[in-house]
Amino acid sequence: MPTAMETAFTADDVTYRLTKEKVHAASARLAPADSADPHPNRTWYALVGTHLYYVLDLVEEATGAADVRVKPARLALAELGFPVFALAWNTLLTQGHPGHTG
């Protein structure tokens, strides 16, 4: 399946453009997600190269945006061809989390 070369999303009424190059550059500046010490408020991950990164951290670093919502961030990364997934257990599996799906 072909992937987009560029995508856009809106945060706080500002449109941000995201490219594969920006995502790769952001991943070079960020530490990968650490399974031994996971972030307590991050459940969405993106695979960039051979490392996992928190979706929000990656998109905010790549665009300079603040207060990005999870759904547009993960959809933008997926549109660019990056594998995106969530770590979920218990009620997150049966009920979901409105902050991550809305």
mmCIF file with all atom_site columns, N, CA and C in Angstrom, residues 23-24 26-35 44-55 58 77 81-85:
data_model
loop_
_atom_site.group_PDB
_atom_site.id
_atom_site.type_symbol
_atom_site.label_atom_id
_atom_site.label_alt_id
_atom_site.label_comp_id
_atom_site.label_asym_id
_atom_site.label_entity_id
_atom_site.label_seq_id
_atom_site.pdbx_PDB_ins_code
_atom_site.Cartn_x
_atom_site.Cartn_y
_atom_site.Cartn_z
_atom_site.occupancy
_atom_site.B_iso_or_equiv
_atom_site.pdbx_formal_charge
_atom_site.auth_seq_id
_atom_site.auth_comp_id
_atom_site.auth_asym_id
_atom_site.auth_atom_id
_atom_site.pdbx_PDB_model_num
ATOM 1  N N  . VAL A 1 23 ? 9.785  13.240 10.767 1.00 0.00 ? 23 VAL A N  1
ATOM 2  C CA . VAL A 1 23 ? 9.630  12.186 11.775 1.00 0.00 ? 23 VAL A CA 1
ATOM 3  C C  . VAL A 1 23 ? 10.978 11.518 12.052 1.00 0.00 ? 23 VAL A C  1
ATOM 4  N N  . HIS A 1 24 ? 11.724 11.205 11.008 1.00 0.00 ? 24 HIS A N  1
ATOM 5  C CA . HIS A 1 24 ? 13.041 10.594 11.203 1.00 0.00 ? 24 HIS A CA 1
ATOM 6  C C  . HIS A 1 24 ? 13.983 11.539 11.954 1.00 0.00 ? 24 HIS A C  1
ATOM 7  N N  . ALA A 1 26 ? 13.098 13.898 14.074 1.00 0.00 ? 26 ALA A N  1
ATOM 8  C CA . ALA A 1 26 ? 12.623 13.966 15.460 1.00 0.00 ? 26 ALA A CA 1
ATOM 9  C C  . ALA A 1 26 ? 13.053 12.723 16.234 1.00 0.00 ? 26 ALA A C  1
ATOM 10 N N  . SER A 1 27 ? 12.976 11.557 15.598 1.00 0.00 ? 27 SER A N  1
ATOM 11 C CA . SER A 1 27 ? 13.373 10.336 16.296 1.00 0.00 ? 27 SER A CA 1
ATOM 12 C C  . SER A 1 27 ? 14.856 10.344 16.648 1.00 0.00 ? 27 SER A C  1
ATOM 13 N N  . ALA A 1 28 ? 15.671 11.011 15.843 1.00 0.00 ? 28 ALA A N  1
ATOM 14 C CA . ALA A 1 28 ? 17.106 11.110 16.135 1.00 0.00 ? 28 ALA A CA 1
ATOM 15 C C  . ALA A 1 28 ? 17.365 11.987 17.362 1.00 0.00 ? 28 ALA A C  1
ATOM 16 N N  . ARG A 1 29 ? 16.449 12.890 17.644 1.00 0.00 ? 29 ARG A N  1
ATOM 17 C CA . ARG A 1 29 ? 16.607 13.794 18.794 1.00 0.00 ? 29 ARG A CA 1
ATOM 18 C C  . ARG A 1 29 ? 15.992 13.229 20.073 1.00 0.00 ? 29 ARG A C  1
ATOM 19 N N  . LEU A 1 30 ? 15.102 12.256 19.947 1.00 0.00 ? 30 LEU A N  1
ATOM 20 C CA . LEU A 1 30 ? 14.403 11.694 21.100 1.00 0.00 ? 30 LEU A CA 1
ATOM 21 C C  . LEU A 1 30 ? 15.016 10.372 21.539 1.00 0.00 ? 30 LEU A C  1
ATOM 22 N N  . ALA A 1 31 ? 14.875 10.077 22.810 1.00 0.00 ? 31 ALA A N  1
ATOM 23 C CA . ALA A 1 31 ? 15.233 8.745  23.294 1.00 0.00 ? 31 ALA A CA 1
ATOM 24 C C  . ALA A 1 31 ? 14.056 7.820  22.999 1.00 0.00 ? 31 ALA A C  1
ATOM 25 N N  . PRO A 1 32 ? 14.336 6.600  22.579 1.00 0.00 ? 32 PRO A N  1
ATOM 26 C CA . PRO A 1 32 ? 13.242 5.657  22.341 1.00 0.00 ? 32 PRO A CA 1
ATOM 27 C C  . PRO A 1 32 ? 12.452 5.390  23.626 1.00 0.00 ? 32 PRO A C  1
ATOM 28 N N  . ALA A 1 33 ? 11.224 4.929  23.461 1.00 0.00 ? 33 ALA A N  1
ATOM 29 C CA . ALA A 1 33 ? 10.404 4.548  24.615 1.00 0.00 ? 33 ALA A CA 1
ATOM 30 C C  . ALA A 1 33 ? 11.124 3.430  25.361 1.00 0.00 ? 33 ALA A C  1
ATOM 31 N N  . ASP A 1 34 ? 11.093 3.468  26.661 1.00 0.00 ? 34 ASP A N  1
ATOM 32 C CA . ASP A 1 34 ? 11.826 2.524  27.491 1.00 0.00 ? 34 ASP A CA 1
ATOM 33 C C  . ASP A 1 34 ? 10.848 1.569  28.168 1.00 0.00 ? 34 ASP A C  1
ATOM 34 N N  . SER A 1 35 ? 10.899 0.297  27.794 1.00 0.00 ? 35 SER A N  1
ATOM 35 C CA . SER A 1 35 ? 9.976  -0.672 28.379 1.00 0.00 ? 35 SER A CA 1
ATOM 36 C C  . SER A 1 35 ? 10.260 -0.924 29.851 1.00 0.00 ? 35 SER A C  1
ATOM 37 N N  . TRP A 1 44 ? 0.320  5.080  23.234 1.00 0.00 ? 44 TRP A N  1
ATOM 38 C CA . TRP A 1 44 ? 0.444  4.922  21.786 1.00 0.00 ? 44 TRP A CA 1
ATOM 39 C C  . TRP A 1 44 ? 1.910  5.043  21.385 1.00 0.00 ? 44 TRP A C  1
ATOM 40 N N  . TYR A 1 45 ? 2.342  4.098  20.550 1.00 0.00 ? 45 TYR A N  1
ATOM 41 C CA . TYR A 1 45 ? 3.724  4.024  20.110 1.00 0.00 ? 45 TYR A CA 1
ATOM 42 C C  . TYR A 1 45 ? 3.791  4.021  18.586 1.00 0.00 ? 45 TYR A C  1
ATOM 43 N N  . ALA A 1 46 ? 4.915  4.490  18.050 1.00 0.00 ? 46 ALA A N  1
ATOM 44 C CA . ALA A 1 46 ? 5.181  4.416  16.615 1.00 0.00 ? 46 ALA A CA 1
ATOM 45 C C  . ALA A 1 46 ? 6.553  3.784  16.431 1.00 0.00 ? 46 ALA A C  1
ATOM 46 N N  . LEU A 1 47 ? 6.656  2.949  15.423 1.00 0.00 ? 47 LEU A N  1
ATOM 47 C CA . LEU A 1 47 ? 7.926  2.321  15.093 1.00 0.00 ? 47 LEU A CA 1
ATOM 48 C C  . LEU A 1 47 ? 8.613  3.159  14.023 1.00 0.00 ? 47 LEU A C  1
ATOM 49 N N  . VAL A 1 48 ? 9.801  3.661  14.362 1.00 0.00 ? 48 VAL A N  1
ATOM 50 C CA . VAL A 1 48 ? 10.618 4.433  13.413 1.00 0.00 ? 48 VAL A CA 1
ATOM 51 C C  . VAL A 1 48 ? 11.970 3.737  13.363 1.00 0.00 ? 48 VAL A C  1
ATOM 52 N N  . GLY A 1 49 ? 12.290 3.197  12.214 1.00 0.00 ? 49 GLY A N  1
ATOM 53 C CA . GLY A 1 49 ? 13.511 2.391  12.118 1.00 0.00 ? 49 GLY A CA 1
ATOM 54 C C  . GLY A 1 49 ? 13.348 1.145  12.958 1.00 0.00 ? 49 GLY A C  1
ATOM 55 N N  . THR A 1 50 ? 14.238 0.968  13.924 1.00 0.00 ? 50 THR A N  1
ATOM 56 C CA . THR A 1 50 ? 14.174 -0.208 14.800 1.00 0.00 ? 50 THR A CA 1
ATOM 57 C C  . THR A 1 50 ? 13.793 0.146  16.230 1.00 0.00 ? 50 THR A C  1
ATOM 58 N N  . HIS A 1 51 ? 13.315 1.380  16.451 1.00 0.00 ? 51 HIS A N  1
ATOM 59 C CA . HIS A 1 51 ? 12.971 1.808  17.807 1.00 0.00 ? 51 HIS A CA 1
ATOM 60 C C  . HIS A 1 51 ? 11.519 2.264  17.896 1.00 0.00 ? 51 HIS A C  1
ATOM 61 N N  . LEU A 1 52 ? 10.979 2.135  19.097 1.00 0.00 ? 52 LEU A N  1
ATOM 62 C CA . LEU A 1 52 ? 9.634  2.630  19.381 1.00 0.00 ? 52 LEU A CA 1
ATOM 63 C C  . LEU A 1 52 ? 9.718  3.993  20.046 1.00 0.00 ? 52 LEU A C  1
ATOM 64 N N  . TYR A 1 53 ? 8.787  4.866  19.655 1.00 0.00 ? 53 TYR A N  1
ATOM 65 C CA . TYR A 1 53 ? 8.709  6.212  20.227 1.00 0.00 ? 53 TYR A CA 1
ATOM 66 C C  . TYR A 1 53 ? 7.271  6.484  20.612 1.00 0.00 ? 53 TYR A C  1
ATOM 67 N N  . TYR A 1 54 ? 7.084  7.299  21.646 1.00 0.00 ? 54 TYR A N  1
ATOM 68 C CA . TYR A 1 54 ? 5.739  7.709  22.023 1.00 0.00 ? 54 TYR A CA 1
ATOM 69 C C  . TYR A 1 54 ? 5.187  8.610  20.924 1.00 0.00 ? 54 TYR A C  1
ATOM 70 N N  . VAL A 1 55 ? 3.991  8.330  20.473 1.00 0.00 ? 55 VAL A N  1
ATOM 71 C CA . VAL A 1 55 ? 3.384  9.059  19.357 1.00 0.00 ? 55 VAL A CA 1
ATOM 72 C C  . VAL A 1 55 ? 3.352  10.563 19.620 1.00 0.00 ? 55 VAL A C  1
ATOM 73 N N  . LEU A 1 58 ? 6.820  12.184 19.606 1.00 0.00 ? 58 LEU A N  1
ATOM 74 C CA . LEU A 1 58 ? 7.387  12.171 18.261 1.00 0.00 ? 58 LEU A CA 1
ATOM 75 C C  . LEU A 1 58 ? 6.780  13.257 17.380 1.00 0.00 ? 58 LEU A C  1
ATOM 76 N N  . LEU A 1 77 ? 0.840  9.752  11.505 1.00 0.00 ? 77 LEU A N  1
ATOM 77 C CA . LEU A 1 77 ? 1.991  8.852  11.403 1.00 0.00 ? 77 LEU A CA 1
ATOM 78 C C  . LEU A 1 77 ? 1.649  7.619  10.569 1.00 0.00 ? 77 LEU A C  1
ATOM 79 N N  . GLY A 1 81 ? 3.016  5.962  6.795  1.00 0.00 ? 81 GLY A N  1
ATOM 80 C CA . GLY A 1 81 ? 3.533  4.602  6.685  1.00 0.00 ? 81 GLY A CA 1
ATOM 81 C C  . GLY A 1 81 ? 4.236  4.069  7.912  1.00 0.00 ? 81 GLY A C  1
ATOM 82 N N  . PHE A 1 82 ? 4.214  4.802  9.017  1.00 0.00 ? 82 PHE A N  1
ATOM 83 C CA . PHE A 1 82 ? 4.849  4.317  10.237 1.00 0.00 ? 82 PHE A CA 1
ATOM 84 C C  . PHE A 1 82 ? 3.871  3.411  10.983 1.00 0.00 ? 82 PHE A C  1
ATOM 85 N N  . PRO A 1 83 ? 4.307  2.214  11.397 1.00 0.00 ? 83 PRO A N  1
ATOM 86 C CA . PRO A 1 83 ? 3.436  1.358  12.191 1.00 0.00 ? 83 PRO A CA 1
ATOM 87 C C  . PRO A 1 83 ? 3.129  2.026  13.539 1.00 0.00 ? 83 PRO A C  1
ATOM 88 N N  . VAL A 1 84 ? 1.866  2.065  13.900 1.00 0.00 ? 84 VAL A N  1
ATOM 89 C CA . VAL A 1 84 ? 1.415  2.698  15.137 1.00 0.00 ? 84 VAL A CA 1
ATOM 90 C C  . VAL A 1 84 ? 0.558  1.690  15.892 1.00 0.00 ? 84 VAL A C  1
ATOM 91 N N  . PHE A 1 85 ? 0.783  1.595  17.195 1.00 0.00 ? 85 PHE A N  1
ATOM 92 C CA . PHE A 1 85 ? -0.035 0.684  17.993 1.00 0.00 ? 85 PHE A CA 1
ATOM 93 C C  . PHE A 1 85 ? -0.128 1.180  19.423 1.00 0.00 ? 85 PHE A C  1
#
